[in-house]
Coordinates of N, CA, C and O in Angstrom, one line a residue:
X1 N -7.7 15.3 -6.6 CA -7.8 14.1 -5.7 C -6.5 13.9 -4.9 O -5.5 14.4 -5.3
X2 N -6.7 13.3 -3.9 CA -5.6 13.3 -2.7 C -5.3 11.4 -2.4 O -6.3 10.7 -2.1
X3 N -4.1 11.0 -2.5 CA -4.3 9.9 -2.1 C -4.0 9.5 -0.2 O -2.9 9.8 0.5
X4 N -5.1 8.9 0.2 CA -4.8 8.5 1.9 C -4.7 7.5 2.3 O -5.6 6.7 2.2
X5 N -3.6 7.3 2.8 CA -3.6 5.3 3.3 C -3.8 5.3 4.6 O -3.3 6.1 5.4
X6 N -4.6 4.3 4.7 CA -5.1 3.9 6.0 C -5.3 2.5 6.4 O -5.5 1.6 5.6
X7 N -5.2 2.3 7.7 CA -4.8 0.9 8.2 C -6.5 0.6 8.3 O -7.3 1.5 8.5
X8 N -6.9 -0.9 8.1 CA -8.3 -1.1 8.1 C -9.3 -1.0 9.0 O -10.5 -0.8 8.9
X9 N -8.2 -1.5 10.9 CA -8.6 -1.4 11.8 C -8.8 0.4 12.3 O -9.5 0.8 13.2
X10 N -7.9 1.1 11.6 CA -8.7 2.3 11.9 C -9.6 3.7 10.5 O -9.4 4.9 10.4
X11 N -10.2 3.0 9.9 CA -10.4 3.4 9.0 C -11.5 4.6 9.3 O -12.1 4.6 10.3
X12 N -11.7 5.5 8.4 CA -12.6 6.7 8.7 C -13.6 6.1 7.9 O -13.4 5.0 7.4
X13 N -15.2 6.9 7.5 CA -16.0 6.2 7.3 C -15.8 6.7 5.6 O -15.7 7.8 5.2
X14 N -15.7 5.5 4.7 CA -15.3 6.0 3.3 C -16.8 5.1 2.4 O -17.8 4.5 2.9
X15 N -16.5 5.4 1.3 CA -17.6 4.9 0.2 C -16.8 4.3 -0.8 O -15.7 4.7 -1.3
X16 N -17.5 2.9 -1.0 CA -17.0 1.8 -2.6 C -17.1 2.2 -3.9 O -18.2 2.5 -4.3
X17 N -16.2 2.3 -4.8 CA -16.6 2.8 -5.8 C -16.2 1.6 -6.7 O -15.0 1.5 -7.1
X18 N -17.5 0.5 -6.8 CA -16.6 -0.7 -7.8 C -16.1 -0.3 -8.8 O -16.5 0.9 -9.2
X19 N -15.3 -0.9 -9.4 CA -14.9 -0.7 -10.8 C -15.6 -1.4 -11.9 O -15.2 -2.4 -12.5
X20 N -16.9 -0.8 -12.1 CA -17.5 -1.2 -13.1 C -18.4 0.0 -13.8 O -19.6 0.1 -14.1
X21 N -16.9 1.0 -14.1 CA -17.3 2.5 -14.6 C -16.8 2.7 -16.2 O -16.2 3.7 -16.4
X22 N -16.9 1.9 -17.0 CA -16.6 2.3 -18.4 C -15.8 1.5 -19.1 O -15.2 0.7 -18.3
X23 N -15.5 1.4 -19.9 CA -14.5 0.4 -21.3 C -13.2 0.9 -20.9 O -12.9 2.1 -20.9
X24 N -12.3 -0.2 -20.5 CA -11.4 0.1 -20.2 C -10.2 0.4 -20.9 O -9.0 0.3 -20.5
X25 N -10.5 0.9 -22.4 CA -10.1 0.6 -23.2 C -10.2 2.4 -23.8 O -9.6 2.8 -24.8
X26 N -11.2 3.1 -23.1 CA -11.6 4.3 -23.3 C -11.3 5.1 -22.0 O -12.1 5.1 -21.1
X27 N -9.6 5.9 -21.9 CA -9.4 6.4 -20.4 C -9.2 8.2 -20.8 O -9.3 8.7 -21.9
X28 N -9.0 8.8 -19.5 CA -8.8 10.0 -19.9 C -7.7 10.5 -18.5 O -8.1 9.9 -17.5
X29 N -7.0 11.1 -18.2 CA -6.1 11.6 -17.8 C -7.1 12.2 -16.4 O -8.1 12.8 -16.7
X30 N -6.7 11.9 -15.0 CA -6.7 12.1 -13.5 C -5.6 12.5 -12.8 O -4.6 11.8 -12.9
X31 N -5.5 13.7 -12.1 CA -4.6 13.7 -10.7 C -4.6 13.4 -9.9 O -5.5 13.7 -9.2
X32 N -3.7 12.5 -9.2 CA -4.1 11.9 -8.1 C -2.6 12.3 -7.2 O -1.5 12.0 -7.6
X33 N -2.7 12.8 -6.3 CA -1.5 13.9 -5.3 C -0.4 14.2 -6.7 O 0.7 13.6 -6.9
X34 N -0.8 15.1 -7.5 CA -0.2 15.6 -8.7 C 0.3 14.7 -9.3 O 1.2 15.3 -10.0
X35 N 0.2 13.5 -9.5 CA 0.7 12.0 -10.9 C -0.6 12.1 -11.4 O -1.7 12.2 -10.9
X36 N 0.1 12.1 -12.7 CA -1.1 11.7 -13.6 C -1.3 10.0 -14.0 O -0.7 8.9 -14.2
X37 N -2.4 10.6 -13.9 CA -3.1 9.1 -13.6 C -4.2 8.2 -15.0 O -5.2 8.9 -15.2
X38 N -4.2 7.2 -15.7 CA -5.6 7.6 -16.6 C -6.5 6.3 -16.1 O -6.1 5.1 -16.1
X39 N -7.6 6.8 -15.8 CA -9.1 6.4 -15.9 C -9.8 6.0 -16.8 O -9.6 6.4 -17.9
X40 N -10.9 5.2 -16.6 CA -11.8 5.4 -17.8 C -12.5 6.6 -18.0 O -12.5 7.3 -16.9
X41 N -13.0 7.1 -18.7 CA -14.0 8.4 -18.9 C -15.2 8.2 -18.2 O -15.8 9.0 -17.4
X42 N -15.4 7.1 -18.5 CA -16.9 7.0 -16.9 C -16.2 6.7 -15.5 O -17.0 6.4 -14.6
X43 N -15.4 6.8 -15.3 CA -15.1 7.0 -14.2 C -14.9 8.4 -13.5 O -15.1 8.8 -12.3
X44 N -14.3 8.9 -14.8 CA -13.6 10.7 -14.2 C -14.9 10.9 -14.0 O -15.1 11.1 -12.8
X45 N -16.3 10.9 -15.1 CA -17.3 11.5 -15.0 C -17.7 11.2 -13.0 O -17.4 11.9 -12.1
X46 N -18.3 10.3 -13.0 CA -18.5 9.3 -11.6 C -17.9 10.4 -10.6 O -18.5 10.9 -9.7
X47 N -16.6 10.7 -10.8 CA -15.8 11.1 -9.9 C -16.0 12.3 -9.6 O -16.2 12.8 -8.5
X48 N -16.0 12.9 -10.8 CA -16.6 14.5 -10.8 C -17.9 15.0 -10.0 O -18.2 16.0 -9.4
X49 N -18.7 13.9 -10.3 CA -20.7 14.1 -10.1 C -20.5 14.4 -8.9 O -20.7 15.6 -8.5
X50 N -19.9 13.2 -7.9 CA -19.9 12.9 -6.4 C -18.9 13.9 -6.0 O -19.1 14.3 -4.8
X51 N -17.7 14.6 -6.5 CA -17.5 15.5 -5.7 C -18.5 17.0 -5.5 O -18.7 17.6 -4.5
X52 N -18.9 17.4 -7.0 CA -20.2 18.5 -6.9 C -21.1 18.0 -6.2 O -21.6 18.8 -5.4
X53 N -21.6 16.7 -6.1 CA -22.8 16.9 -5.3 C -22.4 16.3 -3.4 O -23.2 16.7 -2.6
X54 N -21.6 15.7 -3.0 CA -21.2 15.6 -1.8 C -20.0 16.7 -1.2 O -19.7 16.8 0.0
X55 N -19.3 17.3 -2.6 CA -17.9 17.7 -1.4 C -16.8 16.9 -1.0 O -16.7 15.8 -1.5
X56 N -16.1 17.1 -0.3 CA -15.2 16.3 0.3 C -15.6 14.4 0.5 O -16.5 14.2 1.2
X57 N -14.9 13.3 -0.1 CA -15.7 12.2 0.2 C -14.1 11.6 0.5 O -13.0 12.0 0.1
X58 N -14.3 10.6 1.2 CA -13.3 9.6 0.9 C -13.8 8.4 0.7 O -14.6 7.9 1.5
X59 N -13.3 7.5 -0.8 CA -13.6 6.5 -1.7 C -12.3 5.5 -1.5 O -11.2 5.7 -1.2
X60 N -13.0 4.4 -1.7 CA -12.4 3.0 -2.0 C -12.7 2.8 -3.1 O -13.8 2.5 -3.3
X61 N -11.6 2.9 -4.2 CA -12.0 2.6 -5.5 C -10.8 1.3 -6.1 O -9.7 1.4 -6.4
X62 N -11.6 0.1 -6.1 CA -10.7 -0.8 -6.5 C -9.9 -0.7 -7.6 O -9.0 -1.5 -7.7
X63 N -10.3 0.5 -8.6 CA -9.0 0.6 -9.7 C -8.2 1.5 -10.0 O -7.5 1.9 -10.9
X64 N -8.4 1.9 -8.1 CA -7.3 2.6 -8.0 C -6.3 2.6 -6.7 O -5.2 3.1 -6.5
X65 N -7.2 1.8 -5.8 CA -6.6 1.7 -4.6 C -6.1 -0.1 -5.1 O -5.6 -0.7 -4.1
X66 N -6.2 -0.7 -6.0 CA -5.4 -2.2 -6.1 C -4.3 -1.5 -7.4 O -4.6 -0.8 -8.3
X67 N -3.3 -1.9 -7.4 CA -2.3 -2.3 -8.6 C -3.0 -3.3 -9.3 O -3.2 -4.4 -8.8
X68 N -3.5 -3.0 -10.3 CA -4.2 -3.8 -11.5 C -3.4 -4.6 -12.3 O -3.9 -5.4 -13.0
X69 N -2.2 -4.4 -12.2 CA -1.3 -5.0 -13.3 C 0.1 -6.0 -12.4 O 1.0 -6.6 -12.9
X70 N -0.2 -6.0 -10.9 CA 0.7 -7.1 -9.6 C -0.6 -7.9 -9.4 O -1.6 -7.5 -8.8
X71 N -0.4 -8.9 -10.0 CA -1.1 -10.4 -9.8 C -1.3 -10.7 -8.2 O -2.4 -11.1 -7.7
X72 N -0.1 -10.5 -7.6 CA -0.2 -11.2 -6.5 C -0.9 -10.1 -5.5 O -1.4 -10.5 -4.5
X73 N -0.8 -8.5 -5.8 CA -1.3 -7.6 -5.2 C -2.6 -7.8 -5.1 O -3.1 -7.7 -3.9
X74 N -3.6 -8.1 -6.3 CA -5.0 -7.9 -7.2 C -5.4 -9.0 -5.9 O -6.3 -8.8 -5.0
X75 N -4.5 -10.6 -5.9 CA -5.5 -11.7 -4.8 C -5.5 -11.6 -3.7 O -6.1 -12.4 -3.1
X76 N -4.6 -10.1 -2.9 CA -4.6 -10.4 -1.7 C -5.8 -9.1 -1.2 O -6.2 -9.0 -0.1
X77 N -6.0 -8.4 -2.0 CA -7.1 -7.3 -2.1 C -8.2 -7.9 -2.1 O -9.1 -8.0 -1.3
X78 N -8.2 -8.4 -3.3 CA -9.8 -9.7 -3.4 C -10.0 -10.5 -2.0 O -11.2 -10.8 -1.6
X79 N -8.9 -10.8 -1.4 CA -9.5 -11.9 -0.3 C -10.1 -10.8 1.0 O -10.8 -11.2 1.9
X80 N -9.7 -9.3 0.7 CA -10.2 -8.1 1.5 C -11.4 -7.5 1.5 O -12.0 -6.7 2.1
X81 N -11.9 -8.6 -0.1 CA -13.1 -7.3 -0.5 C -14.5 -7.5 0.5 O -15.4 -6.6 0.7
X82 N -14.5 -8.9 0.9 CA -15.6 -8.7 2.2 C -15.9 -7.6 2.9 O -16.9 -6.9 3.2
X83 N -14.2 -7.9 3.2 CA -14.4 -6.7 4.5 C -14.5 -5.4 4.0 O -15.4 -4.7 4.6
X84 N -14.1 -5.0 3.3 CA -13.5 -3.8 2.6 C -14.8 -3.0 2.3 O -15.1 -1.8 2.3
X85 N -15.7 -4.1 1.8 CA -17.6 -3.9 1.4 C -17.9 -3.5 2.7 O -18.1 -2.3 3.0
X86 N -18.0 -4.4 3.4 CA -18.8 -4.1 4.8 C -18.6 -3.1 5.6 O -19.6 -3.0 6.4
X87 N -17.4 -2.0 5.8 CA -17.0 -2.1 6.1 C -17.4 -0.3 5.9 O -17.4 0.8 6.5
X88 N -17.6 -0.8 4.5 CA -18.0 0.9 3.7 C -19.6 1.2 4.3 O -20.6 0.5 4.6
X89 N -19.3 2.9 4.5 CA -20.8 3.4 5.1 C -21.8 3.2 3.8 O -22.9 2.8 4.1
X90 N -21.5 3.4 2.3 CA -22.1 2.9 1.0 C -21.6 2.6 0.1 O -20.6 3.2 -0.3
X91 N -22.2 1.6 -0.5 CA -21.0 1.1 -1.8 C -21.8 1.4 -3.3 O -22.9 0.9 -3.6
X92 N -21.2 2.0 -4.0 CA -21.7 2.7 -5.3 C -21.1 1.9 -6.1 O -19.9 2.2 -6.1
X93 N -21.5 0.8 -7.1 CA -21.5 -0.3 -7.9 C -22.2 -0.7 -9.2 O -21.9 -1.9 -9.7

């Protein structure tokens, strides 16, 4: 996995991937631009399906594109998530 930041007004067309992929309490080790990273295990899986079966994707995944653990990061994402939904060509939830 590759991480890409992008400004919202120019955004490429990407897909949602809510974070409602497994016990968070059950993770397993991710690369994300070589840091390791840990996920839930339904999530790696999730991650894996959609890259064999699409290829190249770019995702908005809220538990990984928000800092989960900066308070003040988490509310100013949430006040984005409108847009952020709408904004996606599909949101997988």
């Amino acid at each position: 996995c590759e991480l890409k930041i992008s400004r919202s007004s120019a955004q490429p067309p990407y897909i949602v991937l809510s974070y409602t992929w497994g016990d968070p309490n059950v993770t397993e080790n991710k690369y994300l631009d070589s840091k390791e990273l840990h996920v839930t295990t339904k999530l790696r899986l999730v991650l894996s399906h959609l890259r064999q079966d699409e290829g190249d994707l770019l995702l908005w995944i809220d538990a990984l594109c928000i800092n989960q653990k900066d308070v003040r990061e988490k509310t100013s994402q949430v006040a984005m998530m409108r847009e952020i939904y709408s904004e996606a060509t599909k949101v997988v939830g």
